[in-house]
Short mmCIF file of C-alpha atoms in Angstrom, two decimals:
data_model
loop_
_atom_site.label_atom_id
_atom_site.label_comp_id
_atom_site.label_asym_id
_atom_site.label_seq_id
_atom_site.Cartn_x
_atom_site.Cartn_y
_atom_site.Cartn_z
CA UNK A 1 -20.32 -27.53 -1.85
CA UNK A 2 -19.55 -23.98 -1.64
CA UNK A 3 -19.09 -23.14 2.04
CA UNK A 4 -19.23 -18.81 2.85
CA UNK A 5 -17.62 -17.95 5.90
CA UNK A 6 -19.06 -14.49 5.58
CA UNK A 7 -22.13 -14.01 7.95
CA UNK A 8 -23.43 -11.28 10.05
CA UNK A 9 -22.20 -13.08 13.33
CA UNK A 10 -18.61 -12.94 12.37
CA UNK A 11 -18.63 -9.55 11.16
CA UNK A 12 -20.62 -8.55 14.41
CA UNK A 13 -17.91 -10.54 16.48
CA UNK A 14 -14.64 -9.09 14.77
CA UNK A 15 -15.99 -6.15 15.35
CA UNK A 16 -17.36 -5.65 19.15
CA UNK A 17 -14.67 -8.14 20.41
CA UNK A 18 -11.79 -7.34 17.83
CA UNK A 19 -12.48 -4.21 17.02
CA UNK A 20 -11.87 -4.91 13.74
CA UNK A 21 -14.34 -3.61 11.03
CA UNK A 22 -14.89 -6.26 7.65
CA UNK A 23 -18.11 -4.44 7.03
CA UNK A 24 -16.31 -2.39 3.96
CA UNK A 25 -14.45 -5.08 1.87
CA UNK A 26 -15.93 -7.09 -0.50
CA UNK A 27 -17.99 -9.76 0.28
CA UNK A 28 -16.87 -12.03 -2.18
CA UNK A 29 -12.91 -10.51 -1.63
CA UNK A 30 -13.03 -11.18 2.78
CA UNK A 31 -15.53 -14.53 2.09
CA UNK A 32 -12.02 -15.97 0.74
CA UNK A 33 -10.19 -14.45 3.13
CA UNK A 34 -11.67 -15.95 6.17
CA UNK A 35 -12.18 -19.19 4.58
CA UNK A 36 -8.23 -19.25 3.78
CA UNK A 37 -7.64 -18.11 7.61
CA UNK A 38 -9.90 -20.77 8.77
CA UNK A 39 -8.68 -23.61 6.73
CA UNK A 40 -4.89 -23.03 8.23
CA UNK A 41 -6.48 -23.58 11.54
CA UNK A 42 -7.68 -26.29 10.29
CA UNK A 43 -11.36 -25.40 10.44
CA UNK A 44 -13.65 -26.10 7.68
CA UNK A 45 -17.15 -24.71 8.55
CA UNK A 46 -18.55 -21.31 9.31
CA UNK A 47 -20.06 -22.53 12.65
CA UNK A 48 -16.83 -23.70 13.82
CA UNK A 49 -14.77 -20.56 12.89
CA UNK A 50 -17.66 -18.31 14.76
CA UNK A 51 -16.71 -20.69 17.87
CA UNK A 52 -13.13 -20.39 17.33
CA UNK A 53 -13.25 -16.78 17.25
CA UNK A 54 -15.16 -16.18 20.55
CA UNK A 55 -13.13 -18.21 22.42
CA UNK A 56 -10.08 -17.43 21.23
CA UNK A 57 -9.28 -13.73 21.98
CA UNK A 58 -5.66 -14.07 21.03
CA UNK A 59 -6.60 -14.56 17.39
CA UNK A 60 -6.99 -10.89 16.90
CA UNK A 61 -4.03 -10.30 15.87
CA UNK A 62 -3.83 -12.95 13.04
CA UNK A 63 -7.23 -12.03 12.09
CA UNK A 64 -5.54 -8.37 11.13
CA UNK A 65 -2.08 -9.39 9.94
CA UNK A 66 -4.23 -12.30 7.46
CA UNK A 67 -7.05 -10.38 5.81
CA UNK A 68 -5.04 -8.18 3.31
CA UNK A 69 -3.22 -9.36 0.19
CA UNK A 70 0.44 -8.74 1.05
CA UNK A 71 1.73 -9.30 -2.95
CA UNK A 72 4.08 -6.31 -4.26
CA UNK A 73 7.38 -6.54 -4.99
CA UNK A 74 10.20 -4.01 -6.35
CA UNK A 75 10.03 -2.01 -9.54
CA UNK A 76 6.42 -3.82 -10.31
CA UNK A 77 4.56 -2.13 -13.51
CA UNK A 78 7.76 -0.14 -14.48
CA UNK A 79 6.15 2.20 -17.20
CA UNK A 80 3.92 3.25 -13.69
CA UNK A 81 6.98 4.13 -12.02
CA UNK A 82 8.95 6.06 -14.92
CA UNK A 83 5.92 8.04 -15.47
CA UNK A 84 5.64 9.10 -11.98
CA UNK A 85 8.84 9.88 -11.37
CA UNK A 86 9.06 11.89 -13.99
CA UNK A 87 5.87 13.87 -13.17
CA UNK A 88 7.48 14.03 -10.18
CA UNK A 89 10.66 15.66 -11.08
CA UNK A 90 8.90 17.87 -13.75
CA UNK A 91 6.10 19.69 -11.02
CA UNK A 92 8.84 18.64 -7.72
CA UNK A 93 12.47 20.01 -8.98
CA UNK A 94 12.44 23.10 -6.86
CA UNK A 95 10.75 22.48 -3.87
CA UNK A 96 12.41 22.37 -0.64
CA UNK A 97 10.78 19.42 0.53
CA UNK A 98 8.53 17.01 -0.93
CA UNK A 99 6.27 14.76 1.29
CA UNK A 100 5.33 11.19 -0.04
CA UNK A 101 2.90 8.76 1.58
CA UNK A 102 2.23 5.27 0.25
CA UNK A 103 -0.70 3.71 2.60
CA UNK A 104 -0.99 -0.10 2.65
CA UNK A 105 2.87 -0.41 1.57
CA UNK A 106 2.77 -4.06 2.74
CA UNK A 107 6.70 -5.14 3.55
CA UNK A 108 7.57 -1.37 1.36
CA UNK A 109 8.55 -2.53 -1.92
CA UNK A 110 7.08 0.29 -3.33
CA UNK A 111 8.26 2.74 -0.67
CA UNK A 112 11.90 1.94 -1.94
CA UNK A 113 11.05 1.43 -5.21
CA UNK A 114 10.53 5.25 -5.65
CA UNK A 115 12.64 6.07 -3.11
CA UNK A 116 15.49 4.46 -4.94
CA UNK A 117 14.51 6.38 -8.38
CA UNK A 118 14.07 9.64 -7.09
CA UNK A 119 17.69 9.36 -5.48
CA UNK A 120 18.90 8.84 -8.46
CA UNK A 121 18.05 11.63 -10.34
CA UNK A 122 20.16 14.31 -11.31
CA UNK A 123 18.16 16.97 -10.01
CA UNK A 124 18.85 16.65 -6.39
CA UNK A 125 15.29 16.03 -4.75
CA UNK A 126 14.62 16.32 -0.91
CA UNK A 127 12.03 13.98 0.07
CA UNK A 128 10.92 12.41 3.05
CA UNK A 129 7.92 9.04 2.24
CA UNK A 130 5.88 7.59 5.00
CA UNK A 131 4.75 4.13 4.57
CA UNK A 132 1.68 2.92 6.56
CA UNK A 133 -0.11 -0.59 6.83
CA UNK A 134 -2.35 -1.84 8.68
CA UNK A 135 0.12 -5.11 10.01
CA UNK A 136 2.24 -5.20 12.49
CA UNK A 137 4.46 -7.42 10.62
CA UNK A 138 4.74 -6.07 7.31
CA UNK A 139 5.94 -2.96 9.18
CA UNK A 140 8.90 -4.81 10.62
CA UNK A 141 10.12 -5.78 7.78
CA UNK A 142 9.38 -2.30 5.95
CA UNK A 143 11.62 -1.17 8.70
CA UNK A 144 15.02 -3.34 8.59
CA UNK A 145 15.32 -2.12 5.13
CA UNK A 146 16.15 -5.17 3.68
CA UNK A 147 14.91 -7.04 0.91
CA UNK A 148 15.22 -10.35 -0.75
CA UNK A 149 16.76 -10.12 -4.14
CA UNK A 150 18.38 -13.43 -5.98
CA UNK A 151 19.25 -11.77 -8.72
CA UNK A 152 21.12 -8.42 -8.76
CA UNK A 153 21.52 -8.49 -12.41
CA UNK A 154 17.55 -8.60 -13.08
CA UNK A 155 16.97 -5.96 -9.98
CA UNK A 156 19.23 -3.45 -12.45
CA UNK A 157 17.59 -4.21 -15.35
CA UNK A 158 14.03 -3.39 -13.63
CA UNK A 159 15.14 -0.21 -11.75
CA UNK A 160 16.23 1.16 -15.20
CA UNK A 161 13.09 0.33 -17.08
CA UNK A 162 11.45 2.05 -14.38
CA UNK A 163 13.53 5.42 -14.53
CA UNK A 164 16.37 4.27 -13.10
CA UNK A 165 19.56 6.53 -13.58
CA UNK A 166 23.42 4.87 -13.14
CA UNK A 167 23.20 1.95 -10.98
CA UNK A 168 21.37 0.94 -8.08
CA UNK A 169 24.35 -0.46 -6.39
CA UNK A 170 25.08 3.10 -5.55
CA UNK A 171 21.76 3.31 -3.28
CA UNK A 172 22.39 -0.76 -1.76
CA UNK A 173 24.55 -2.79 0.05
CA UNK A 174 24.00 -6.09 -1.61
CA UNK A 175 24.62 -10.01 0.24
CA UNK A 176 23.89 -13.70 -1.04
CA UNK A 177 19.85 -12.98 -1.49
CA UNK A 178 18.82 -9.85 -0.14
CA UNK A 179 20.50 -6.20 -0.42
CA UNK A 180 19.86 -3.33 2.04
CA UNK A 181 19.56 0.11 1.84
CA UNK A 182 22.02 2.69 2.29
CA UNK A 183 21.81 4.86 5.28
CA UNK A 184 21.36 8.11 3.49
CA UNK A 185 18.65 6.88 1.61
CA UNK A 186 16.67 5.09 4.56
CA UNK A 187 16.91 7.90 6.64
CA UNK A 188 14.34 9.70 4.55
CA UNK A 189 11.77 7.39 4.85
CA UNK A 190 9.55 6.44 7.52
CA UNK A 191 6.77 3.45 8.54
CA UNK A 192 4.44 3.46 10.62
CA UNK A 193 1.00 1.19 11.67
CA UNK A 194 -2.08 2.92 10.18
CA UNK A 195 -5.43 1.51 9.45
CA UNK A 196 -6.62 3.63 6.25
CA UNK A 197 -10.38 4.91 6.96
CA UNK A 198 -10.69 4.32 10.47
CA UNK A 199 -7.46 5.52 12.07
CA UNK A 200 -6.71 9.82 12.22
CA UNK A 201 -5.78 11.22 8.59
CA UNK A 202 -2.33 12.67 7.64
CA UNK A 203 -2.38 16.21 5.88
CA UNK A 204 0.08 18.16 3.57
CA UNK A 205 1.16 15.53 1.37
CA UNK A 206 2.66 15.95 -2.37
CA UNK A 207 2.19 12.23 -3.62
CA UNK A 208 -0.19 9.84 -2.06
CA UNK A 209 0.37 6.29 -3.98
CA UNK A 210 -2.27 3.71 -2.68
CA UNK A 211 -2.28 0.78 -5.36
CA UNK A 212 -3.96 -2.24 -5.27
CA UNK A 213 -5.67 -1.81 -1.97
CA UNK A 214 -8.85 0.09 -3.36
CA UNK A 215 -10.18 -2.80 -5.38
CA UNK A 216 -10.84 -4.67 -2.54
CA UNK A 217 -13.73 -2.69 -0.84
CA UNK A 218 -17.22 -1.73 -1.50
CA UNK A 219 -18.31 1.80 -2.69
CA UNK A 220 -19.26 3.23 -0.03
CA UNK A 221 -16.04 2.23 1.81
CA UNK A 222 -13.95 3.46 -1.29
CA UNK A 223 -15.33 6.59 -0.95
CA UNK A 224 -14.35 7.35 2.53
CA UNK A 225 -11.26 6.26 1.88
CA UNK A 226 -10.46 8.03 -1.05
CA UNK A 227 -12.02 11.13 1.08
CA UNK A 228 -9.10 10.97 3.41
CA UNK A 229 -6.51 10.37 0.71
CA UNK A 230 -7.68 13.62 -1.05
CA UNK A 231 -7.85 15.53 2.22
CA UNK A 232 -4.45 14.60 2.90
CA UNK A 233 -3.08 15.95 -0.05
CA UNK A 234 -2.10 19.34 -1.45
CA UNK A 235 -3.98 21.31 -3.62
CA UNK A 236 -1.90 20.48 -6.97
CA UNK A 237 -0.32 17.20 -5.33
CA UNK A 238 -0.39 13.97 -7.17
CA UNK A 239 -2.25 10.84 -6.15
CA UNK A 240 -1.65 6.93 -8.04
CA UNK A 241 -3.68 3.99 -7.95
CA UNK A 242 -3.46 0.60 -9.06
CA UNK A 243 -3.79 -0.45 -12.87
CA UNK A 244 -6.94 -2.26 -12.39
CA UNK A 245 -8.49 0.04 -9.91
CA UNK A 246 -10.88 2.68 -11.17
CA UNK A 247 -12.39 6.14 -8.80
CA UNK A 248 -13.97 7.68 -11.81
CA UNK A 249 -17.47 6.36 -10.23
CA UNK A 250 -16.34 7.99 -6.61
CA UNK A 251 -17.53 11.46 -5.69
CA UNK A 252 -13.35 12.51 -5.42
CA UNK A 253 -13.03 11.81 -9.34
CA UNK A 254 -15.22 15.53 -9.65
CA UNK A 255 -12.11 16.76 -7.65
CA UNK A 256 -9.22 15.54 -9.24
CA UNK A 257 -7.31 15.90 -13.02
CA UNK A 258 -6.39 12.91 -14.87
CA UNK A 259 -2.04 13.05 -15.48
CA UNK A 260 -1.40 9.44 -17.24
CA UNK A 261 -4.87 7.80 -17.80
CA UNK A 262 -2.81 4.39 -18.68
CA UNK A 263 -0.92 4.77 -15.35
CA UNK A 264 -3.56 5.86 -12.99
CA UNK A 265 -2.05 8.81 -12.27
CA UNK A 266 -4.32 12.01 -10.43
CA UNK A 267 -3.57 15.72 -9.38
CA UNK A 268 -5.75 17.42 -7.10
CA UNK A 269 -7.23 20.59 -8.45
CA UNK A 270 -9.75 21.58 -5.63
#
């Protein structure tokens, strides 16, 4: 028997004692969720889990750090990242200093990922990228700059199908599993805990690149995010989303151009 671990009492309780808001995700997305949180407690009905949350105030924390998918990895959907790098370098070449945020970065695969290919370019770009997310932990990690790889060999073969130019031993220090990332390349980029749509908005970004985070929440909740996002952006700057995500129903898609339709790739224009 199906069991839903979504009611009105846990929402009402994660938010007035966690101050945590799951009124905007999906119900069928966060019904999983909580059921998957639950279950490694070893709980297995909805009563039970409203009980455990009451009387365990501590759980707040794992509450937040659980509910989001934390999947993403280096160089993932490399035609996505050769196309916008390039845009980047085509509209970016000659400006002084270009400002890059990727919200929900998770442990900053991506962050790197484009950090690593715009070093690389020829044309010598100065850029500074902020990563946000709403965990704690994912930020620590984002932060030592280090990041599992077992094979070297495959991570070269990825960067250059993504854009890649030379090698991207010149931008690592590699070890047994994991490489890290040269100084003068970490030092341009930046993390920080930030819960998208709730938390204070950023302003006077060039690239905003918020993938696979979207597809998760309802409409409504979509379109205040995607509010901020386009108020945090330049007029002209770009903005990516995930592959499978769609904002052409959103009141921001009146407001924005299409670059790469196959990419998911967006300039503001208003």
């Amino acid at each position: 028997m199906k069991q839903d671990f979504l009611s009105d009492d846990i929402i009402a309780i994660a938010k007035n004692i966690y101050n945590t808001d799951l009124s905007g995700y999906k119900p069928s997305f966060i019904n999983r969720r909580l059921k998957l949180i639950a279950m490694r407690k070893g709980i297995y009905s909805a009563p039970q889990f409203t009980d455990y949350l009451v009387n365990n105030l501590n759980f707040n924390q794992y509450l937040i750090e659980e509910i989001p998918v934390h999947v993403t990895s280096l160089f993932r959907d490399q035609e996505f990242f050769k196309s916008l790098t390039n845009q980047i370098t085509l509209q970016y070449s000659n400006k002084n200093m270009l400002k890059i945020w990727h919200p929900g970065c998770a442990n900053g695969s991506e962050v790197f990922s484009l950090a690593l290919l715009l070093q690389s370019k020829k044309i010598a770009l100065n850029f500074k990228s902020l990563g946000t997310d709403i965990s704690h932990e994912s930020i620590l990690i984002a932060k030592s700059g280090v990041l599992k790889c077992k094979n070297l060999q495959e991570m070269q073969l990825l960067y250059r199908a993504s854009g890649g130019q030379g090698s991207i031993r010149e931008h690592i220090i590699t070890s047994a599993d994991s490489f890290v990332i040269k100084q003068n390349l970490y030092d341009k980029i930046k993390f920080s805990r930030h819960i998208l749509g709730t938390d204070d908005t950023f302003t006077q970004f060039d690239v905003i690149v918020c993938r696979n985070m979207l597809m998760y929440y309802k409409d409504e909740a979509k379109e205040r995010i995607t509010k901020d996002l386009y108020e945090s952006l330049h007029t002209g700057g770009l903005i990516a989303i995930g592959l499978q995500e769609t904002i052409e129903n959103l009141e921001v898609s009146k407001k924005l151009r299409i670059i790469d339709k196959t990419n998911k790739i967006y300039q503001k224009i208003d």
